[in-house]
Amino acid sequence: MRRGDIWIAGVLLAVAAAIAIPRMSGEHEAAAAEKYAEITVDGEHYRTVALDGADQVIDIRSKHGHNALRISKGGIDMFDADCPDKLCIAMGHVTHIGERIVCLPNRVFVEIVGGQGDVTGDGFDAVVS
């Protein structure tokens, strides 16, 4: 490789890093919209909570079981559940718009949504029947 080729490769790597680093850190998402957690229990809307406020715990008790959610650090996680498999707890702390926590046995569904709709571009454009 010649000296000019190395210079061009360096510039291209710098541009790629300038684009990739903010995307990986989630800064573009925070600037695009406020984040909320939509909580659904047994198919019914239970609660909507902002993820930019103070830390809090949400205790959910239904005829199907008990779940406990923790809001912290701009995200939400399920830290306690009386379901048999505990997969909902293993889903961990979710922080990005479009991420979900699901507890099937207790019928609890949590999804992070943006204040201005789904800004990640992962949603459907149209449904044709």
mmCIF file with all atom_site columns, N, CA and C in Angstrom, residues 45-117:
data_model
loop_
_atom_site.group_PDB
_atom_site.id
_atom_site.type_symbol
_atom_site.label_atom_id
_atom_site.label_alt_id
_atom_site.label_comp_id
_atom_site.label_asym_id
_atom_site.label_entity_id
_atom_site.label_seq_id
_atom_site.pdbx_PDB_ins_code
_atom_site.Cartn_x
_atom_site.Cartn_y
_atom_site.Cartn_z
_atom_site.occupancy
_atom_site.B_iso_or_equiv
_atom_site.pdbx_formal_charge
_atom_site.auth_seq_id
_atom_site.auth_comp_id
_atom_site.auth_asym_id
_atom_site.auth_atom_id
_atom_site.pdbx_PDB_model_num
ATOM 1   N N  . HIS A 1 45  ? -54.353 -2.721  29.400 1.00 0.00 ? 45  HIS A N  1
ATOM 2   C CA . HIS A 1 45  ? -53.356 -1.712  29.758 1.00 0.00 ? 45  HIS A CA 1
ATOM 3   C C  . HIS A 1 45  ? -53.347 -1.555  31.275 1.00 0.00 ? 45  HIS A C  1
ATOM 4   N N  . TYR A 1 46  ? -52.172 -1.654  31.878 1.00 0.00 ? 46  TYR A N  1
ATOM 5   C CA . TYR A 1 46  ? -52.034 -1.561  33.329 1.00 0.00 ? 46  TYR A CA 1
ATOM 6   C C  . TYR A 1 46  ? -51.508 -0.192  33.737 1.00 0.00 ? 46  TYR A C  1
ATOM 7   N N  . ARG A 1 47  ? -50.419 0.228   33.065 1.00 0.00 ? 47  ARG A N  1
ATOM 8   C CA . ARG A 1 47  ? -49.788 1.488   33.455 1.00 0.00 ? 47  ARG A CA 1
ATOM 9   C C  . ARG A 1 47  ? -48.767 1.903   32.411 1.00 0.00 ? 47  ARG A C  1
ATOM 10  N N  . THR A 1 48  ? -48.563 3.212   32.272 1.00 0.00 ? 48  THR A N  1
ATOM 11  C CA . THR A 1 48  ? -47.490 3.763   31.451 1.00 0.00 ? 48  THR A CA 1
ATOM 12  C C  . THR A 1 48  ? -46.607 4.591   32.370 1.00 0.00 ? 48  THR A C  1
ATOM 13  N N  . VAL A 1 49  ? -45.300 4.328   32.349 1.00 0.00 ? 49  VAL A N  1
ATOM 14  C CA . VAL A 1 49  ? -44.383 5.054   33.226 1.00 0.00 ? 49  VAL A CA 1
ATOM 15  C C  . VAL A 1 49  ? -43.240 5.642   32.416 1.00 0.00 ? 49  VAL A C  1
ATOM 16  N N  . ALA A 1 50  ? -42.841 6.859   32.777 1.00 0.00 ? 50  ALA A N  1
ATOM 17  C CA . ALA A 1 50  ? -41.696 7.505   32.138 1.00 0.00 ? 50  ALA A CA 1
ATOM 18  C C  . ALA A 1 50  ? -40.419 6.869   32.658 1.00 0.00 ? 50  ALA A C  1
ATOM 19  N N  . LEU A 1 51  ? -39.450 6.693   31.772 1.00 0.00 ? 51  LEU A N  1
ATOM 20  C CA . LEU A 1 51  ? -38.189 6.061   32.168 1.00 0.00 ? 51  LEU A CA 1
ATOM 21  C C  . LEU A 1 51  ? -37.093 7.076   32.452 1.00 0.00 ? 51  LEU A C  1
ATOM 22  N N  . ASP A 1 52  ? -37.427 8.355   32.465 1.00 0.00 ? 52  ASP A N  1
ATOM 23  C CA . ASP A 1 52  ? -36.415 9.376   32.722 1.00 0.00 ? 52  ASP A CA 1
ATOM 24  C C  . ASP A 1 52  ? -36.523 9.961   34.125 1.00 0.00 ? 52  ASP A C  1
ATOM 25  N N  . GLY A 1 53  ? -37.440 9.473   34.915 1.00 0.00 ? 53  GLY A N  1
ATOM 26  C CA . GLY A 1 53  ? -37.653 10.009  36.252 1.00 0.00 ? 53  GLY A CA 1
ATOM 27  C C  . GLY A 1 53  ? -36.844 9.293   37.311 1.00 0.00 ? 53  GLY A C  1
ATOM 28  N N  . ALA A 1 54  ? -37.342 9.396   38.530 1.00 0.00 ? 54  ALA A N  1
ATOM 29  C CA . ALA A 1 54  ? -36.665 8.782   39.670 1.00 0.00 ? 54  ALA A CA 1
ATOM 30  C C  . ALA A 1 54  ? -36.826 7.262   39.636 1.00 0.00 ? 54  ALA A C  1
ATOM 31  N N  . ASP A 1 55  ? -35.906 6.590   40.311 1.00 0.00 ? 55  ASP A N  1
ATOM 32  C CA . ASP A 1 55  ? -35.983 5.135   40.426 1.00 0.00 ? 55  ASP A CA 1
ATOM 33  C C  . ASP A 1 55  ? -37.251 4.760   41.190 1.00 0.00 ? 55  ASP A C  1
ATOM 34  N N  . GLN A 1 56  ? -37.891 3.682   40.766 1.00 0.00 ? 56  GLN A N  1
ATOM 35  C CA . GLN A 1 56  ? -39.092 3.221   41.460 1.00 0.00 ? 56  GLN A CA 1
ATOM 36  C C  . GLN A 1 56  ? -39.303 1.734   41.234 1.00 0.00 ? 56  GLN A C  1
ATOM 37  N N  . VAL A 1 57  ? -40.154 1.156   42.063 1.00 0.00 ? 57  VAL A N  1
ATOM 38  C CA . VAL A 1 57  ? -40.512 -0.257  41.962 1.00 0.00 ? 57  VAL A CA 1
ATOM 39  C C  . VAL A 1 57  ? -42.014 -0.332  41.718 1.00 0.00 ? 57  VAL A C  1
ATOM 40  N N  . ILE A 1 58  ? -42.415 -1.178  40.773 1.00 0.00 ? 58  ILE A N  1
ATOM 41  C CA . ILE A 1 58  ? -43.828 -1.390  40.467 1.00 0.00 ? 58  ILE A CA 1
ATOM 42  C C  . ILE A 1 58  ? -44.159 -2.837  40.804 1.00 0.00 ? 58  ILE A C  1
ATOM 43  N N  . ASP A 1 59  ? -45.100 -3.013  41.702 1.00 0.00 ? 59  ASP A N  1
ATOM 44  C CA . ASP A 1 59  ? -45.517 -4.339  42.149 1.00 0.00 ? 59  ASP A CA 1
ATOM 45  C C  . ASP A 1 59  ? -46.819 -4.691  41.435 1.00 0.00 ? 59  ASP A C  1
ATOM 46  N N  . ILE A 1 60  ? -46.831 -5.795  40.701 1.00 0.00 ? 60  ILE A N  1
ATOM 47  C CA . ILE A 1 60  ? -48.010 -6.213  39.940 1.00 0.00 ? 60  ILE A CA 1
ATOM 48  C C  . ILE A 1 60  ? -48.521 -7.526  40.517 1.00 0.00 ? 60  ILE A C  1
ATOM 49  N N  . ARG A 1 61  ? -49.759 -7.509  40.971 1.00 0.00 ? 61  ARG A N  1
ATOM 50  C CA . ARG A 1 61  ? -50.408 -8.719  41.481 1.00 0.00 ? 61  ARG A CA 1
ATOM 51  C C  . ARG A 1 61  ? -51.685 -8.928  40.676 1.00 0.00 ? 61  ARG A C  1
ATOM 52  N N  . SER A 1 62  ? -51.817 -10.125 40.131 1.00 0.00 ? 62  SER A N  1
ATOM 53  C CA . SER A 1 62  ? -53.018 -10.459 39.367 1.00 0.00 ? 62  SER A CA 1
ATOM 54  C C  . SER A 1 62  ? -53.434 -11.880 39.715 1.00 0.00 ? 62  SER A C  1
ATOM 55  N N  . LYS A 1 63  ? -54.528 -12.332 39.117 1.00 0.00 ? 63  LYS A N  1
ATOM 56  C CA . LYS A 1 63  ? -54.982 -13.698 39.383 1.00 0.00 ? 63  LYS A CA 1
ATOM 57  C C  . LYS A 1 63  ? -54.009 -14.737 38.842 1.00 0.00 ? 63  LYS A C  1
ATOM 58  N N  . HIS A 1 64  ? -53.088 -14.299 37.972 1.00 0.00 ? 64  HIS A N  1
ATOM 59  C CA . HIS A 1 64  ? -52.121 -15.223 37.376 1.00 0.00 ? 64  HIS A CA 1
ATOM 60  C C  . HIS A 1 64  ? -50.809 -15.293 38.150 1.00 0.00 ? 64  HIS A C  1
ATOM 61  N N  . GLY A 1 65  ? -50.535 -14.295 39.000 1.00 0.00 ? 65  GLY A N  1
ATOM 62  C CA . GLY A 1 65  ? -49.294 -14.326 39.761 1.00 0.00 ? 65  GLY A CA 1
ATOM 63  C C  . GLY A 1 65  ? -48.793 -12.948 40.136 1.00 0.00 ? 65  GLY A C  1
ATOM 64  N N  . HIS A 1 66  ? -47.553 -12.914 40.594 1.00 0.00 ? 66  HIS A N  1
ATOM 65  C CA . HIS A 1 66  ? -46.921 -11.688 41.084 1.00 0.00 ? 66  HIS A CA 1
ATOM 66  C C  . HIS A 1 66  ? -45.660 -11.392 40.281 1.00 0.00 ? 66  HIS A C  1
ATOM 67  N N  . ASN A 1 67  ? -45.476 -10.118 39.913 1.00 0.00 ? 67  ASN A N  1
ATOM 68  C CA . ASN A 1 67  ? -44.265 -9.659  39.238 1.00 0.00 ? 67  ASN A CA 1
ATOM 69  C C  . ASN A 1 67  ? -43.846 -8.335  39.854 1.00 0.00 ? 67  ASN A C  1
ATOM 70  N N  . ALA A 1 68  ? -42.546 -8.085  39.885 1.00 0.00 ? 68  ALA A N  1
ATOM 71  C CA . ALA A 1 68  ? -42.029 -6.819  40.386 1.00 0.00 ? 68  ALA A CA 1
ATOM 72  C C  . ALA A 1 68  ? -41.076 -6.234  39.351 1.00 0.00 ? 68  ALA A C  1
ATOM 73  N N  . LEU A 1 69  ? -41.331 -4.982  38.975 1.00 0.00 ? 69  LEU A N  1
ATOM 74  C CA . LEU A 1 69  ? -40.510 -4.269  37.993 1.00 0.00 ? 69  LEU A CA 1
ATOM 75  C C  . LEU A 1 69  ? -39.733 -3.171  38.692 1.00 0.00 ? 69  LEU A C  1
ATOM 76  N N  . ARG A 1 70  ? -38.516 -2.924  38.206 1.00 0.00 ? 70  ARG A N  1
ATOM 77  C CA . ARG A 1 70  ? -37.680 -1.859  38.751 1.00 0.00 ? 70  ARG A CA 1
ATOM 78  C C  . ARG A 1 70  ? -37.331 -0.895  37.623 1.00 0.00 ? 70  ARG A C  1
ATOM 79  N N  . ILE A 1 71  ? -37.600 0.386   37.841 1.00 0.00 ? 71  ILE A N  1
ATOM 80  C CA . ILE A 1 71  ? -37.238 1.419   36.875 1.00 0.00 ? 71  ILE A CA 1
ATOM 81  C C  . ILE A 1 71  ? -35.989 2.114   37.398 1.00 0.00 ? 71  ILE A C  1
ATOM 82  N N  . SER A 1 72  ? -34.927 2.103   36.582 1.00 0.00 ? 72  SER A N  1
ATOM 83  C CA . SER A 1 72  ? -33.674 2.751   36.963 1.00 0.00 ? 72  SER A CA 1
ATOM 84  C C  . SER A 1 72  ? -32.792 2.923   35.737 1.00 0.00 ? 72  SER A C  1
ATOM 85  N N  . LYS A 1 73  ? -31.921 3.896   35.778 1.00 0.00 ? 73  LYS A N  1
ATOM 86  C CA . LYS A 1 73  ? -30.917 4.124   34.734 1.00 0.00 ? 73  LYS A CA 1
ATOM 87  C C  . LYS A 1 73  ? -31.523 4.194   33.336 1.00 0.00 ? 73  LYS A C  1
ATOM 88  N N  . GLY A 1 74  ? -32.681 4.833   33.205 1.00 0.00 ? 74  GLY A N  1
ATOM 89  C CA . GLY A 1 74  ? -33.291 5.011   31.893 1.00 0.00 ? 74  GLY A CA 1
ATOM 90  C C  . GLY A 1 74  ? -33.880 3.758   31.289 1.00 0.00 ? 74  GLY A C  1
ATOM 91  N N  . GLY A 1 75  ? -34.141 2.747   32.113 1.00 0.00 ? 75  GLY A N  1
ATOM 92  C CA . GLY A 1 75  ? -34.695 1.497   31.606 1.00 0.00 ? 75  GLY A CA 1
ATOM 93  C C  . GLY A 1 75  ? -35.536 0.806   32.660 1.00 0.00 ? 75  GLY A C  1
ATOM 94  N N  . ILE A 1 76  ? -35.874 -0.440  32.381 1.00 0.00 ? 76  ILE A N  1
ATOM 95  C CA . ILE A 1 76  ? -36.736 -1.200  33.282 1.00 0.00 ? 76  ILE A CA 1
ATOM 96  C C  . ILE A 1 76  ? -36.308 -2.670  33.264 1.00 0.00 ? 76  ILE A C  1
ATOM 97  N N  . ASP A 1 77  ? -36.445 -3.327  34.407 1.00 0.00 ? 77  ASP A N  1
ATOM 98  C CA . ASP A 1 77  ? -36.173 -4.765  34.466 1.00 0.00 ? 77  ASP A CA 1
ATOM 99  C C  . ASP A 1 77  ? -37.155 -5.421  35.426 1.00 0.00 ? 77  ASP A C  1
ATOM 100 N N  . MET A 1 78  ? -37.386 -6.712  35.217 1.00 0.00 ? 78  MET A N  1
ATOM 101 C CA . MET A 1 78  ? -38.229 -7.486  36.112 1.00 0.00 ? 78  MET A CA 1
ATOM 102 C C  . MET A 1 78  ? -37.284 -8.226  37.048 1.00 0.00 ? 78  MET A C  1
ATOM 103 N N  . PHE A 1 79  ? -37.362 -7.911  38.331 1.00 0.00 ? 79  PHE A N  1
ATOM 104 C CA . PHE A 1 79  ? -36.414 -8.512  39.265 1.00 0.00 ? 79  PHE A CA 1
ATOM 105 C C  . PHE A 1 79  ? -37.040 -9.588  40.145 1.00 0.00 ? 79  PHE A C  1
ATOM 106 N N  . ASP A 1 80  ? -38.365 -9.726  40.099 1.00 0.00 ? 80  ASP A N  1
ATOM 107 C CA . ASP A 1 80  ? -39.002 -10.780 40.884 1.00 0.00 ? 80  ASP A CA 1
ATOM 108 C C  . ASP A 1 80  ? -40.272 -11.229 40.169 1.00 0.00 ? 80  ASP A C  1
ATOM 109 N N  . ALA A 1 81  ? -40.497 -12.528 40.161 1.00 0.00 ? 81  ALA A N  1
ATOM 110 C CA . ALA A 1 81  ? -41.707 -13.102 39.568 1.00 0.00 ? 81  ALA A CA 1
ATOM 111 C C  . ALA A 1 81  ? -41.919 -14.483 40.171 1.00 0.00 ? 81  ALA A C  1
ATOM 112 N N  . ASP A 1 82  ? -43.177 -14.860 40.342 1.00 0.00 ? 82  ASP A N  1
ATOM 113 C CA . ASP A 1 82  ? -43.444 -16.189 40.891 1.00 0.00 ? 82  ASP A CA 1
ATOM 114 C C  . ASP A 1 82  ? -43.773 -17.214 39.808 1.00 0.00 ? 82  ASP A C  1
ATOM 115 N N  . CYS A 1 83  ? -43.424 -16.902 38.564 1.00 0.00 ? 83  CYS A N  1
ATOM 116 C CA . CYS A 1 83  ? -43.623 -17.860 37.473 1.00 0.00 ? 83  CYS A CA 1
ATOM 117 C C  . CYS A 1 83  ? -42.587 -18.988 37.597 1.00 0.00 ? 83  CYS A C  1
ATOM 118 N N  . PRO A 1 84  ? -42.871 -20.154 37.038 1.00 0.00 ? 84  PRO A N  1
ATOM 119 C CA . PRO A 1 84  ? -41.959 -21.294 37.219 1.00 0.00 ? 84  PRO A CA 1
ATOM 120 C C  . PRO A 1 84  ? -40.633 -21.192 36.468 1.00 0.00 ? 84  PRO A C  1
ATOM 121 N N  . ASP A 1 85  ? -40.604 -20.578 35.292 1.00 0.00 ? 85  ASP A N  1
ATOM 122 C CA . ASP A 1 85  ? -39.376 -20.608 34.488 1.00 0.00 ? 85  ASP A CA 1
ATOM 123 C C  . ASP A 1 85  ? -38.452 -19.408 34.682 1.00 0.00 ? 85  ASP A C  1
ATOM 124 N N  . LYS A 1 86  ? -38.952 -18.298 35.181 1.00 0.00 ? 86  LYS A N  1
ATOM 125 C CA . LYS A 1 86  ? -38.162 -17.077 35.451 1.00 0.00 ? 86  LYS A CA 1
ATOM 126 C C  . LYS A 1 86  ? -37.472 -16.506 34.205 1.00 0.00 ? 86  LYS A C  1
ATOM 127 N N  . LEU A 1 87  ? -37.983 -16.808 33.013 1.00 0.00 ? 87  LEU A N  1
ATOM 128 C CA . LEU A 1 87  ? -37.392 -16.256 31.787 1.00 0.00 ? 87  LEU A CA 1
ATOM 129 C C  . LEU A 1 87  ? -37.526 -14.739 31.735 1.00 0.00 ? 87  LEU A C  1
ATOM 130 N N  . CYS A 1 88  ? -38.592 -14.221 32.317 1.00 0.00 ? 88  CYS A N  1
ATOM 131 C CA . CYS A 1 88  ? -38.803 -12.773 32.319 1.00 0.00 ? 88  CYS A CA 1
ATOM 132 C C  . CYS A 1 88  ? -37.701 -12.060 33.101 1.00 0.00 ? 88  CYS A C  1
ATOM 133 N N  . ILE A 1 89  ? -37.225 -12.659 34.160 1.00 0.00 ? 89  ILE A N  1
ATOM 134 C CA . ILE A 1 89  ? -36.138 -12.070 34.942 1.00 0.00 ? 89  ILE A CA 1
ATOM 135 C C  . ILE A 1 89  ? -34.838 -12.133 34.147 1.00 0.00 ? 89  ILE A C  1
ATOM 136 N N  . ALA A 1 90  ? -34.651 -13.219 33.413 1.00 0.00 ? 90  ALA A N  1
ATOM 137 C CA . ALA A 1 90  ? -33.428 -13.392 32.613 1.00 0.00 ? 90  ALA A CA 1
ATOM 138 C C  . ALA A 1 90  ? -33.345 -12.410 31.446 1.00 0.00 ? 90  ALA A C  1
ATOM 139 N N  . MET A 1 91  ? -34.450 -11.768 31.073 1.00 0.00 ? 91  MET A N  1
ATOM 140 C CA . MET A 1 91  ? -34.418 -10.794 29.975 1.00 0.00 ? 91  MET A CA 1
ATOM 141 C C  . MET A 1 91  ? -33.610 -9.563  30.338 1.00 0.00 ? 91  MET A C  1
ATOM 142 N N  . GLY A 1 92  ? -33.386 -9.338  31.610 1.00 0.00 ? 92  GLY A N  1
ATOM 143 C CA . GLY A 1 92  ? -32.497 -8.279  32.059 1.00 0.00 ? 92  GLY A CA 1
ATOM 144 C C  . GLY A 1 92  ? -33.074 -6.877  31.961 1.00 0.00 ? 92  GLY A C  1
ATOM 145 N N  . HIS A 1 93  ? -32.173 -5.913  32.046 1.00 0.00 ? 93  HIS A N  1
ATOM 146 C CA . HIS A 1 93  ? -32.505 -4.485  32.044 1.00 0.00 ? 93  HIS A CA 1
ATOM 147 C C  . HIS A 1 93  ? -32.633 -4.014  30.600 1.00 0.00 ? 93  HIS A C  1
ATOM 148 N N  . VAL A 1 94  ? -33.813 -3.578  30.187 1.00 0.00 ? 94  VAL A N  1
ATOM 149 C CA . VAL A 1 94  ? -34.017 -3.114  28.813 1.00 0.00 ? 94  VAL A CA 1
ATOM 150 C C  . VAL A 1 94  ? -34.079 -1.592  28.810 1.00 0.00 ? 94  VAL A C  1
ATOM 151 N N  . THR A 1 95  ? -33.437 -0.976  27.806 1.00 0.00 ? 95  THR A N  1
ATOM 152 C CA . THR A 1 95  ? -33.333 0.482   27.768 1.00 0.00 ? 95  THR A CA 1
ATOM 153 C C  . THR A 1 95  ? -33.692 1.096   26.422 1.00 0.00 ? 95  THR A C  1
ATOM 154 N N  . HIS A 1 96  ? -33.789 0.310   25.375 1.00 0.00 ? 96  HIS A N  1
ATOM 155 C CA . HIS A 1 96  ? -33.980 0.860   24.028 1.00 0.00 ? 96  HIS A CA 1
ATOM 156 C C  . HIS A 1 96  ? -35.426 0.732   23.562 1.00 0.00 ? 96  HIS A C  1
ATOM 157 N N  . ILE A 1 97  ? -35.870 1.718   22.799 1.00 0.00 ? 97  ILE A N  1
ATOM 158 C CA . ILE A 1 97  ? -37.222 1.706   22.250 1.00 0.00 ? 97  ILE A CA 1
ATOM 159 C C  . ILE A 1 97  ? -37.405 0.434   21.421 1.00 0.00 ? 97  ILE A C  1
ATOM 160 N N  . GLY A 1 98  ? -38.516 -0.247  21.665 1.00 0.00 ? 98  GLY A N  1
ATOM 161 C CA . GLY A 1 98  ? -38.819 -1.488  20.958 1.00 0.00 ? 98  GLY A CA 1
ATOM 162 C C  . GLY A 1 98  ? -38.459 -2.740  21.736 1.00 0.00 ? 98  GLY A C  1
ATOM 163 N N  . GLU A 1 99  ? -37.636 -2.631  22.768 1.00 0.00 ? 99  GLU A N  1
ATOM 164 C CA . GLU A 1 99  ? -37.289 -3.811  23.569 1.00 0.00 ? 99  GLU A CA 1
ATOM 165 C C  . GLU A 1 99  ? -38.460 -4.186  24.474 1.00 0.00 ? 99  GLU A C  1
ATOM 166 N N  . ARG A 1 100 ? -38.535 -5.470  24.825 1.00 0.00 ? 100 ARG A N  1
ATOM 167 C CA . ARG A 1 100 ? -39.669 -5.983  25.584 1.00 0.00 ? 100 ARG A CA 1
ATOM 168 C C  . ARG A 1 100 ? -39.225 -6.926  26.701 1.00 0.00 ? 100 ARG A C  1
ATOM 169 N N  . ILE A 1 101 ? -40.076 -7.012  27.702 1.00 0.00 ? 101 ILE A N  1
ATOM 170 C CA . ILE A 1 101 ? -39.978 -8.035  28.741 1.00 0.00 ? 101 ILE A CA 1
ATOM 171 C C  . ILE A 1 101 ? -41.333 -8.727  28.756 1.00 0.00 ? 101 ILE A C  1
ATOM 172 N N  . VAL A 1 102 ? -41.327 -10.052 28.713 1.00 0.00 ? 102 VAL A N  1
ATOM 173 C CA . VAL A 1 102 ? -42.581 -10.801 28.662 1.00 0.00 ? 102 VAL A CA 1
ATOM 174 C C  . VAL A 1 102 ? -42.553 -11.908 29.712 1.00 0.00 ? 102 VAL A C  1
ATOM 175 N N  . CYS A 1 103 ? -43.615 -11.993 30.500 1.00 0.00 ? 103 CYS A N  1
ATOM 176 C CA . CYS A 1 103 ? -43.815 -13.103 31.430 1.00 0.00 ? 103 CYS A CA 1
ATOM 177 C C  . CYS A 1 103 ? -45.094 -13.811 30.989 1.00 0.00 ? 103 CYS A C  1
ATOM 178 N N  . LEU A 1 104 ? -44.946 -14.878 30.223 1.00 0.00 ? 104 LEU A N  1
ATOM 179 C CA . LEU A 1 104 ? -46.111 -15.577 29.676 1.00 0.00 ? 104 LEU A CA 1
ATOM 180 C C  . LEU A 1 104 ? -46.998 -16.220 30.747 1.00 0.00 ? 104 LEU A C  1
ATOM 181 N N  . PRO A 1 105 ? -46.432 -16.941 31.733 1.00 0.00 ? 105 PRO A N  1
ATOM 182 C CA . PRO A 1 105 ? -47.316 -17.574 32.721 1.00 0.00 ? 105 PRO A CA 1
ATOM 183 C C  . PRO A 1 105 ? -48.176 -16.561 33.489 1.00 0.00 ? 105 PRO A C  1
ATOM 184 N N  . ASN A 1 106 ? -47.620 -15.391 33.789 1.00 0.00 ? 106 ASN A N  1
ATOM 185 C CA . ASN A 1 106 ? -48.351 -14.373 34.552 1.00 0.00 ? 106 ASN A CA 1
ATOM 186 C C  . ASN A 1 106 ? -49.043 -13.348 33.655 1.00 0.00 ? 106 ASN A C  1
ATOM 187 N N  . ARG A 1 107 ? -48.849 -13.478 32.340 1.00 0.00 ? 107 ARG A N  1
ATOM 188 C CA . ARG A 1 107 ? -49.476 -12.610 31.341 1.00 0.00 ? 107 ARG A CA 1
ATOM 189 C C  . ARG A 1 107 ? -49.134 -11.136 31.531 1.00 0.00 ? 107 ARG A C  1
ATOM 190 N N  . VAL A 1 108 ? -47.843 -10.872 31.753 1.00 0.00 ? 108 VAL A N  1
ATOM 191 C CA . VAL A 1 108 ? -47.344 -9.502  31.890 1.00 0.00 ? 108 VAL A CA 1
ATOM 192 C C  . VAL A 1 108 ? -46.462 -9.203  30.691 1.00 0.00 ? 108 VAL A C  1
ATOM 193 N N  . PHE A 1 109 ? -46.709 -8.047  30.066 1.00 0.00 ? 109 PHE A N  1
ATOM 194 C CA . PHE A 1 109 ? -45.988 -7.630  28.866 1.00 0.00 ? 109 PHE A CA 1
ATOM 195 C C  . PHE A 1 109 ? -45.529 -6.193  29.075 1.00 0.00 ? 109 PHE A C  1
ATOM 196 N N  . VAL A 1 110 ? -44.230 -5.948  28.935 1.00 0.00 ? 110 VAL A N  1
ATOM 197 C CA . VAL A 1 110 ? -43.665 -4.610  29.097 1.00 0.00 ? 110 VAL A CA 1
ATOM 198 C C  . VAL A 1 110 ? -42.931 -4.263  27.815 1.00 0.00 ? 110 VAL A C  1
ATOM 199 N N  . GLU A 1 111 ? -43.211 -3.086  27.260 1.00 0.00 ? 111 GLU A N  1
ATOM 200 C CA . GLU A 1 111 ? -42.525 -2.643  26.043 1.00 0.00 ? 111 GLU A CA 1
ATOM 201 C C  . GLU A 1 111 ? -42.100 -1.197  26.207 1.00 0.00 ? 111 GLU A C  1
ATOM 202 N N  . ILE A 1 112 ? -40.878 -0.899  25.764 1.00 0.00 ? 112 ILE A N  1
ATOM 203 C CA . ILE A 1 112 ? -40.398 0.477   25.781 1.00 0.00 ? 112 ILE A CA 1
ATOM 204 C C  . ILE A 1 112 ? -40.837 1.148   24.489 1.00 0.00 ? 112 ILE A C  1
ATOM 205 N N  . VAL A 1 113 ? -41.503 2.287   24.652 1.00 0.00 ? 113 VAL A N  1
ATOM 206 C CA . VAL A 1 113 ? -41.990 3.057   23.510 1.00 0.00 ? 113 VAL A CA 1
ATOM 207 C C  . VAL A 1 113 ? -41.471 4.480   23.624 1.00 0.00 ? 113 VAL A C  1
ATOM 208 N N  . GLY A 1 114 ? -41.456 5.187   22.493 1.00 0.00 ? 114 GLY A N  1
ATOM 209 C CA . GLY A 1 114 ? -41.030 6.576   22.476 1.00 0.00 ? 114 GLY A CA 1
ATOM 210 C C  . GLY A 1 114 ? -42.218 7.509   22.509 1.00 0.00 ? 114 GLY A C  1
ATOM 211 N N  . GLY A 1 115 ? -41.982 8.726   22.994 1.00 0.00 ? 115 GLY A N  1
ATOM 212 C CA . GLY A 1 115 ? -43.041 9.718   23.068 1.00 0.00 ? 115 GLY A CA 1
ATOM 213 C C  . GLY A 1 115 ? -43.544 10.150  21.708 1.00 0.00 ? 115 GLY A C  1
ATOM 214 N N  . GLN A 1 116 ? -42.727 9.989   20.671 1.00 0.00 ? 116 GLN A N  1
ATOM 215 C CA . GLN A 1 116 ? -43.117 10.380  19.321 1.00 0.00 ? 116 GLN A CA 1
ATOM 216 C C  . GLN A 1 116 ? -43.304 9.154   18.443 1.00 0.00 ? 116 GLN A C  1
ATOM 217 N N  . GLY A 1 117 ? -43.651 8.039   19.025 1.00 0.00 ? 117 GLY A N  1
ATOM 218 C CA . GLY A 1 117 ? -43.826 6.813   18.248 1.00 0.00 ? 117 GLY A CA 1
ATOM 219 C C  . GLY A 1 117 ? -42.531 6.041   18.148 1.00 0.00 ? 117 GLY A C  1
#
